[in-house]
PDB file of C-alpha atoms in Angstrom:
ATOM      1  CA  MET A   1       9.170 -55.232  39.198  1.00  0.00           C
ATOM      2  CA  SER A   2      10.291 -52.360  41.413  1.00  0.00           C
ATOM      3  CA  GLU A   3       9.100 -48.869  40.519  1.00  0.00           C
ATOM      4  CA  ASN A   4      11.205 -47.187  43.199  1.00  0.00           C
ATOM      5  CA  VAL A   5      13.473 -44.315  42.116  1.00  0.00           C
ATOM      6  CA  VAL A   6      16.963 -44.461  43.609  1.00  0.00           C
ATOM      7  CA  GLU A   7      18.586 -41.581  41.712  1.00  0.00           C
ATOM      8  CA  ILE A   8      17.430 -38.438  39.867  1.00  0.00           C
ATOM      9  CA  ASP A   9      19.721 -36.648  37.409  1.00  0.00           C
ATOM     10  CA  LEU A  10      19.024 -33.370  35.630  1.00  0.00           C
ATOM     11  CA  ALA A  11      20.653 -32.207  32.394  1.00  0.00           C
ATOM     12  CA  LEU A  12      20.195 -28.514  31.663  1.00  0.00           C
ATOM     13  CA  PRO A  13      20.729 -27.234  28.101  1.00  0.00           C
ATOM     14  CA  PRO A  14      23.996 -25.367  27.502  1.00  0.00           C
ATOM     15  CA  LYS A  15      23.768 -21.603  27.810  1.00  0.00           C
ATOM     16  CA  GLY A  16      23.097 -19.979  24.482  1.00  0.00           C
ATOM     17  CA  SER A  17      21.865 -23.193  22.868  1.00  0.00           C
ATOM     18  CA  ALA A  18      19.253 -22.737  20.159  1.00  0.00           C
ATOM     19  CA  GLY A  19      15.767 -24.191  20.204  1.00  0.00           C
ATOM     20  CA  MET A  20      13.953 -26.086  17.489  1.00  0.00           C
ATOM     21  CA  GLY A  21      12.903 -24.127  14.440  1.00  0.00           C
ATOM     22  CA  GLY A  22      12.571 -24.757  10.743  1.00  0.00           C
ATOM     23  CA  ALA A  23       9.292 -26.431   9.826  1.00  0.00           C
ATOM     24  CA  LEU A  24       8.347 -26.816  13.499  1.00  0.00           C
ATOM     25  CA  PRO A  25       7.058 -24.043  15.782  1.00  0.00           C
ATOM     26  CA  TYR A  26      10.029 -22.507  17.565  1.00  0.00           C
ATOM     27  CA  ARG A  27      10.660 -24.070  20.956  1.00  0.00           C
ATOM     28  CA  ARG A  28      13.304 -23.080  23.453  1.00  0.00           C
ATOM     29  CA  PRO A  29      15.768 -25.731  24.676  1.00  0.00           C
ATOM     30  CA  ARG A  30      14.398 -27.946  27.444  1.00  0.00           C
ATOM     31  CA  ALA A  31      15.991 -29.789  30.341  1.00  0.00           C
ATOM     32  CA  GLU A  32      16.020 -33.568  30.717  1.00  0.00           C
ATOM     33  CA  VAL A  33      15.120 -35.210  34.018  1.00  0.00           C
ATOM     34  CA  ARG A  34      16.307 -38.838  34.346  1.00  0.00           C
ATOM     35  CA  PHE A  35      14.924 -41.254  36.936  1.00  0.00           C
ATOM     36  CA  SER A  36      17.044 -44.337  37.753  1.00  0.00           C
ATOM     37  CA  LEU A  37      14.952 -47.212  39.169  1.00  0.00           C
ATOM     38  CA  GLU A  38      15.994 -50.005  41.505  1.00  0.00           C
ATOM     39  CA  ASN A  39      15.710 -52.511  38.675  1.00  0.00           C
ATOM     40  CA  GLY A  40      18.267 -50.636  36.549  1.00  0.00           C
ATOM     41  CA  GLU A  41      15.718 -49.038  34.248  1.00  0.00           C
ATOM     42  CA  VAL A  42      16.139 -45.335  33.419  1.00  0.00           C
ATOM     43  CA  ARG A  43      13.143 -43.190  32.536  1.00  0.00           C
ATOM     44  CA  SER A  44      13.322 -39.602  31.433  1.00  0.00           C
ATOM     45  CA  GLY A  45      11.128 -36.572  30.882  1.00  0.00           C
ATOM     46  CA  TRP A  46      11.563 -33.095  29.446  1.00  0.00           C
ATOM     47  CA  VAL A  47      10.645 -29.836  31.154  1.00  0.00           C
ATOM     48  CA  PRO A  48      11.508 -26.130  30.825  1.00  0.00           C
ATOM     49  CA  PRO A  49      14.924 -25.357  32.393  1.00  0.00           C
ATOM     50  CA  ARG A  50      13.264 -23.106  34.974  1.00  0.00           C
ATOM     51  CA  VAL A  51      11.247 -26.074  36.209  1.00  0.00           C
ATOM     52  CA  ALA A  52      14.291 -28.334  36.318  1.00  0.00           C
ATOM     53  CA  ARG A  53      16.309 -25.853  38.394  1.00  0.00           C
ATOM     54  CA  LEU A  54      13.528 -25.561  40.955  1.00  0.00           C
ATOM     55  CA  TYR A  55      13.036 -29.325  41.018  1.00  0.00           C
ATOM     56  CA  GLU A  56      16.741 -29.819  41.678  1.00  0.00           C
ATOM     57  CA  LYS A  57      16.438 -27.659  44.799  1.00  0.00           C
ATOM     58  CA  ALA A  58      13.521 -29.680  46.157  1.00  0.00           C
ATOM     59  CA  LEU A  59      14.109 -33.265  45.063  1.00  0.00           C
ATOM     60  CA  PRO A  60      11.920 -35.868  46.786  1.00  0.00           C
ATOM     61  CA  ASP A  61      13.516 -38.040  49.436  1.00  0.00           C
ATOM     62  CA  LEU A  62      14.903 -41.202  47.861  1.00  0.00           C
ATOM     63  CA  PRO A  63      14.054 -43.942  47.431  1.00  0.00           C
ATOM     64  CA  CYS A  64      10.496 -43.050  46.386  1.00  0.00           C
ATOM     65  CA  THR A  65       8.033 -44.378  43.873  1.00  0.00           C
ATOM     66  CA  TYR A  66       8.360 -43.264  40.275  1.00  0.00           C
ATOM     67  CA  ARG A  67       4.790 -41.983  40.339  1.00  0.00           C
ATOM     68  CA  SER A  68       5.387 -39.759  43.367  1.00  0.00           C
ATOM     69  CA  ALA A  69       8.597 -38.374  41.822  1.00  0.00           C
ATOM     70  CA  MET A  70       6.796 -37.592  38.566  1.00  0.00           C
ATOM     71  CA  ASP A  71       3.765 -36.145  40.351  1.00  0.00           C
ATOM     72  CA  ALA A  72       6.021 -33.741  42.220  1.00  0.00           C
ATOM     73  CA  LEU A  73       7.697 -32.710  38.971  1.00  0.00           C
ATOM     74  CA  MET A  74       4.411 -32.177  37.126  1.00  0.00           C
ATOM     75  CA  GLU A  75       2.874 -30.243  40.017  1.00  0.00           C
ATOM     76  CA  LEU A  76       5.903 -27.963  40.043  1.00  0.00           C
ATOM     77  CA  GLU A  77       5.658 -27.457  36.294  1.00  0.00           C
ATOM     78  CA  SER A  78       2.002 -26.439  36.603  1.00  0.00           C
ATOM     79  CA  ARG A  79       2.854 -23.811  39.232  1.00  0.00           C
ATOM     80  CA  VAL A  80       5.744 -22.435  37.194  1.00  0.00           C
ATOM     81  CA  CYS A  81       3.573 -22.346  34.074  1.00  0.00           C
ATOM     82  CA  PHE A  82       0.996 -20.131  35.785  1.00  0.00           C
ATOM     83  CA  THR A  83       3.765 -17.918  37.164  1.00  0.00           C
ATOM     84  CA  ALA A  84       5.180 -17.520  33.648  1.00  0.00           C
ATOM     85  CA  LEU A  85       1.728 -16.523  32.426  1.00  0.00           C
ATOM     86  CA  THR A  86       1.302 -13.861  35.122  1.00  0.00           C
ATOM     87  CA  GLU A  87       4.759 -12.462  34.379  1.00  0.00           C
ATOM     88  CA  MET A  88       3.849 -12.275  30.702  1.00  0.00           C
ATOM     89  CA  GLN A  89       0.649 -10.385  31.474  1.00  0.00           C
ATOM     90  CA  SER A  90       2.430  -7.986  33.833  1.00  0.00           C
ATOM     91  CA  ARG A  91       4.574  -6.778  30.927  1.00  0.00           C
ATOM     92  CA  ARG A  92       1.653  -6.187  28.545  1.00  0.00           C
ATOM     93  CA  GLU A  93      -1.806  -7.506  27.733  1.00  0.00           C
ATOM     94  CA  HIS A  94      -1.872 -10.705  25.652  1.00  0.00           C
ATOM     95  CA  SER A  95      -4.610 -12.685  23.980  1.00  0.00           C
ATOM     96  CA  SER A  96      -5.132 -16.228  25.234  1.00  0.00           C
ATOM     97  CA  HIS A  97      -3.835 -17.444  21.857  1.00  0.00           C
ATOM     98  CA  GLU A  98      -0.592 -15.489  22.299  1.00  0.00           C
ATOM     99  CA  VAL A  99      -0.185 -16.805  25.846  1.00  0.00           C
ATOM    100  CA  ARG A 100      -0.670 -20.393  24.705  1.00  0.00           C
ATOM    101  CA  SER A 101       1.837 -20.005  21.880  1.00  0.00           C
ATOM    102  CA  LYS A 102       4.523 -18.480  24.118  1.00  0.00           C
ATOM    103  CA  LEU A 103       4.089 -21.082  26.852  1.00  0.00           C
ATOM    104  CA  GLN A 104       4.388 -23.829  24.244  1.00  0.00           C
ATOM    105  CA  GLN A 105       7.620 -22.264  23.041  1.00  0.00           C
ATOM    106  CA  HIS A 106       8.935 -22.423  26.607  1.00  0.00           C
ATOM    107  CA  GLY A 107       8.292 -26.181  26.577  1.00  0.00           C
ATOM    108  CA  PHE A 108       5.371 -26.496  29.006  1.00  0.00           C
ATOM    109  CA  ARG A 109       3.001 -29.429  28.591  1.00  0.00           C
ATOM    110  CA  VAL A 110      -0.443 -28.881  27.075  1.00  0.00           C
ATOM    111  CA  THR A 111      -2.142 -29.916  30.320  1.00  0.00           C
ATOM    112  CA  SER A 112      -0.146 -27.352  32.310  1.00  0.00           C
ATOM    113  CA  ILE A 113      -0.907 -24.646  29.767  1.00  0.00           C
ATOM    114  CA  ASP A 114      -4.623 -25.460  29.701  1.00  0.00           C
ATOM    115  CA  ALA A 115      -4.827 -25.314  33.494  1.00  0.00           C
ATOM    116  CA  ALA A 116      -2.898 -22.033  33.680  1.00  0.00           C
ATOM    117  CA  ILE A 117      -5.057 -20.354  31.031  1.00  0.00           C
ATOM    118  CA  GLU A 118      -8.296 -21.592  32.600  1.00  0.00           C
ATOM    119  CA  ARG A 119      -7.252 -20.262  36.000  1.00  0.00           C
ATOM    120  CA  ALA A 120      -6.158 -16.908  34.530  1.00  0.00           C
ATOM    121  CA  LEU A 121      -9.476 -16.564  32.706  1.00  0.00           C
ATOM    122  CA  ASP A 122     -11.427 -17.374  35.871  1.00  0.00           C
ATOM    123  CA  LEU A 123      -9.461 -14.718  37.761  1.00  0.00           C
ATOM    124  CA  LYS A 124      -9.969 -12.209  34.909  1.00  0.00           C
ATOM    125  CA  PHE A 125      -6.201 -11.860  34.766  1.00  0.00           C
ATOM    126  CA  LEU A 126      -6.493 -12.962  31.154  1.00  0.00           C
ATOM    127  CA  ASP A 127      -9.387 -11.492  29.178  1.00  0.00           C
ATOM    128  CA  ASP A 128      -9.575 -11.527  25.377  1.00  0.00           C
ATOM    129  CA  ALA A 129     -12.272  -8.832  25.254  1.00  0.00           C
ATOM    130  CA  ARG A 130     -10.184  -6.509  27.424  1.00  0.00           C
ATOM    131  CA  PHE A 131      -7.120  -7.280  25.314  1.00  0.00           C
ATOM    132  CA  MET A 132      -8.931  -6.449  22.070  1.00  0.00           C
ATOM    133  CA  ALA A 133     -10.421  -3.202  23.390  1.00  0.00           C
ATOM    134  CA  SER A 134      -7.013  -2.092  24.670  1.00  0.00           C
ATOM    135  CA  PHE A 135      -5.307  -3.126  21.431  1.00  0.00           C
ATOM    136  CA  ILE A 136      -7.790  -1.211  19.273  1.00  0.00           C
ATOM    137  CA  ASP A 137      -7.515   1.927  21.394  1.00  0.00           C
ATOM    138  CA  GLU A 138      -3.712   1.872  21.345  1.00  0.00           C
ATOM    139  CA  ARG A 139      -3.509   1.243  17.563  1.00  0.00           C
ATOM    140  CA  LEU A 140      -6.001   3.993  16.845  1.00  0.00           C
ATOM    141  CA  ARG A 141      -3.734   6.391  18.702  1.00  0.00           C
ATOM    142  CA  ARG A 142      -0.907   5.220  16.447  1.00  0.00           C
ATOM    143  CA  GLY A 143      -2.986   6.152  13.428  1.00  0.00           C
ATOM    144  CA  TRP A 144      -3.893   2.661  12.216  1.00  0.00           C
ATOM    145  CA  GLY A 145      -6.986   2.057  10.114  1.00  0.00           C
ATOM    146  CA  ARG A 146      -9.696  -0.495  10.850  1.00  0.00           C
ATOM    147  CA  ARG A 147      -8.576  -3.081   8.304  1.00  0.00           C
ATOM    148  CA  LYS A 148      -5.032  -3.256   9.601  1.00  0.00           C
ATOM    149  CA  ILE A 149      -6.261  -3.510  13.196  1.00  0.00           C
ATOM    150  CA  GLU A 150      -8.628  -6.353  12.330  1.00  0.00           C
ATOM    151  CA  LEU A 151      -5.918  -8.261  10.455  1.00  0.00           C
ATOM    152  CA  GLU A 152      -3.501  -7.910  13.356  1.00  0.00           C
ATOM    153  CA  LEU A 153      -6.106  -9.056  15.894  1.00  0.00           C
ATOM    154  CA  LYS A 154      -6.874 -12.129  13.797  1.00  0.00           C
ATOM    155  CA  ARG A 155      -3.152 -12.860  13.601  1.00  0.00           C
ATOM    156  CA  ARG A 156      -3.150 -12.841  17.402  1.00  0.00           C
ATOM    157  CA  GLY A 157      -5.931 -15.420  17.461  1.00  0.00           C
ATOM    158  CA  VAL A 158      -8.924 -13.251  18.414  1.00  0.00           C
ATOM    159  CA  ASP A 159     -11.986 -12.074  16.495  1.00  0.00           C
ATOM    160  CA  PRO A 160     -13.016  -8.455  17.133  1.00  0.00           C
ATOM    161  CA  ARG A 161     -16.551  -9.267  15.971  1.00  0.00           C
ATOM    162  CA  SER A 162     -17.050 -10.957  19.343  1.00  0.00           C
ATOM    163  CA  LEU A 163     -16.733  -7.570  21.090  1.00  0.00           C
ATOM    164  CA  PRO A 164     -20.044  -6.035  22.191  1.00  0.00           C
ATOM    165  CA  GLY A 165     -20.966  -3.139  19.919  1.00  0.00           C
ATOM    166  CA  TYR A 166     -18.266  -3.862  17.354  1.00  0.00           C
ATOM    167  CA  PRO A 167     -17.462  -2.047  15.108  1.00  0.00           C
ATOM    168  CA  GLU A 168     -19.694   0.975  15.792  1.00  0.00           C
ATOM    169  CA  ALA A 169     -18.453   1.348  19.383  1.00  0.00           C
ATOM    170  CA  PHE A 170     -14.844   1.588  18.196  1.00  0.00           C
ATOM    171  CA  PHE A 171     -14.848   3.135  14.724  1.00  0.00           C
ATOM    172  CA  SER A 172     -16.683   5.897  12.895  1.00  0.00           C
ATOM    173  CA  ALA A 173     -16.370   7.328   9.397  1.00  0.00           C
ATOM    174  CA  GLU A 174     -15.611  10.772  10.830  1.00  0.00           C
ATOM    175  CA  ASP A 175     -12.824   9.500  13.067  1.00  0.00           C
ATOM    176  CA  ASP A 176     -11.300   7.432  10.241  1.00  0.00           C
ATOM    177  CA  ALA A 177     -11.254  10.474   7.966  1.00  0.00           C
ATOM    178  CA  GLU A 178      -9.692  12.663  10.646  1.00  0.00           C
ATOM    179  CA  ARG A 179      -6.935  10.140  11.441  1.00  0.00           C
ATOM    180  CA  ALA A 180      -6.161   9.784   7.744  1.00  0.00           C
ATOM    181  CA  ARG A 181      -5.917  13.569   7.350  1.00  0.00           C
ATOM    182  CA  GLN A 182      -3.612  13.826  10.360  1.00  0.00           C
ATOM    183  CA  LEU A 183      -1.325  11.127   9.019  1.00  0.00           C
ATOM    184  CA  LEU A 184      -0.949  12.914   5.698  1.00  0.00           C
ATOM    185  CA  GLN A 185      -0.276  16.234   7.387  1.00  0.00           C
ATOM    186  CA  ARG A 186       2.981  14.684   8.637  1.00  0.00           C
ATOM    187  CA  LYS A 187       4.033  13.747   5.105  1.00  0.00           C
ATOM    188  CA  SER A 188       5.279  15.954   2.344  1.00  0.00           C
ATOM    189  CA  VAL A 189       3.397  15.777  -0.953  1.00  0.00           C
ATOM    190  CA  PRO A 190       5.442  13.808  -3.515  1.00  0.00           C
ATOM    191  CA  GLU A 191       6.438  15.676  -6.643  1.00  0.00           C
ATOM    192  CA  THR A 192       5.317  12.846  -8.928  1.00  0.00           C
ATOM    193  CA  ARG A 193       2.238  10.616  -8.732  1.00  0.00           C
ATOM    194  CA  ALA A 194       1.296  12.321  -5.475  1.00  0.00           C
ATOM    195  CA  PHE A 195      -2.261  11.005  -5.332  1.00  0.00           C
ATOM    196  CA  GLU A 196      -1.222   7.392  -5.957  1.00  0.00           C
ATOM    197  CA  LYS A 197       1.566   7.468  -3.381  1.00  0.00           C
ATOM    198  CA  LEU A 198      -0.495   9.129  -0.653  1.00  0.00           C
ATOM    199  CA  VAL A 199      -3.386   6.721  -1.162  1.00  0.00           C
ATOM    200  CA  ARG A 200      -1.032   3.737  -1.074  1.00  0.00           C
ATOM    201  CA  HIS A 201       0.459   5.013   2.165  1.00  0.00           C
ATOM    202  CA  LEU A 202      -2.951   5.225   3.850  1.00  0.00           C
ATOM    203  CA  VAL A 203      -4.205   1.909   2.489  1.00  0.00           C
ATOM    204  CA  GLY A 204      -1.068   0.329   3.914  1.00  0.00           C
ATOM    205  CA  LYS A 205      -2.063   1.765   7.286  1.00  0.00           C
ATOM    206  CA  GLY A 206      -5.396  -0.027   7.069  1.00  0.00           C
ATOM    207  CA  PHE A 207      -7.703   2.682   5.734  1.00  0.00           C
ATOM    208  CA  SER A 208     -10.299   1.982   3.059  1.00  0.00           C
ATOM    209  CA  PHE A 209      -9.619   3.248  -0.437  1.00  0.00           C
ATOM    210  CA  ASP A 210     -12.475   5.776  -0.211  1.00  0.00           C
ATOM    211  CA  VAL A 211     -11.141   7.308   3.000  1.00  0.00           C
ATOM    212  CA  ALA A 212      -7.603   7.302   1.658  1.00  0.00           C
ATOM    213  CA  ALA A 213      -8.621   8.902  -1.633  1.00  0.00           C
ATOM    214  CA  ARG A 214     -10.541  11.745   0.044  1.00  0.00           C
ATOM    215  CA  ALA A 215      -7.696  12.456   2.458  1.00  0.00           C
ATOM    216  CA  ALA A 216      -5.139  12.396  -0.377  1.00  0.00           C
ATOM    217  CA  ARG A 217      -7.135  14.852  -2.476  1.00  0.00           C
ATOM    218  CA  GLU A 218      -7.507  17.200   0.507  1.00  0.00           C
ATOM    219  CA  ARG A 219      -3.779  17.015   1.250  1.00  0.00           C
ATOM    220  CA  ILE A 220      -2.860  17.763  -2.359  1.00  0.00           C
ATOM    221  CA  ASP A 221      -5.344  20.667  -2.514  1.00  0.00           C
ATOM    222  CA  ASP A 222      -3.995  22.111   0.737  1.00  0.00           C
ATOM    223  CA  ASP A 223      -0.448  21.881  -0.564  1.00  0.00           C
ATOM    224  CA  ALA A 224      -1.432  23.580  -3.807  1.00  0.00           C
TER     225      ALA A 224
END
């Protein structure tokens, strides 16, 4: 039975079409690539639209074997996947978990994603420790407390406990207290249930109850 491809058709998703959602992880619309064989059989595969557009510009000479046509498509997808990763990192630092999730949403295959992440890690273009250190520093400047920072890092698929020197190298009781005081200096003291409301505000920012309570008492005393 002949495995030669005699025609390749590409079907791009309509502009503005929605991806899959609901109970499944969101995935952007993908393009279909159809291979017509000499024997009348039609085989198809799905790739991100960006891959399909590039493949359309560099289709293999026909007729060719199905394997060679697919190999060319998969090799192109792997290159585009790594390019998408580098573009993502150029906009802001990501954790490897975030990168994997976003590339999956774009419709890249697991093997392409694995290869892209491994290469980025080898090149130090992707570094979870660097991401976490940068994330902590930036959130501290925003006035976040340790608990909120740790929860957000875990949501992004990384564990700050893997950082050398954590938490002492990043947090101190004195710094936490000072950030809490500064946050409350920007707020007016409520006329009713002031202590409760100020503490709740700081706890919501990720500060411990003890730190929040001391800062709230100081703010109320200063206002008085």
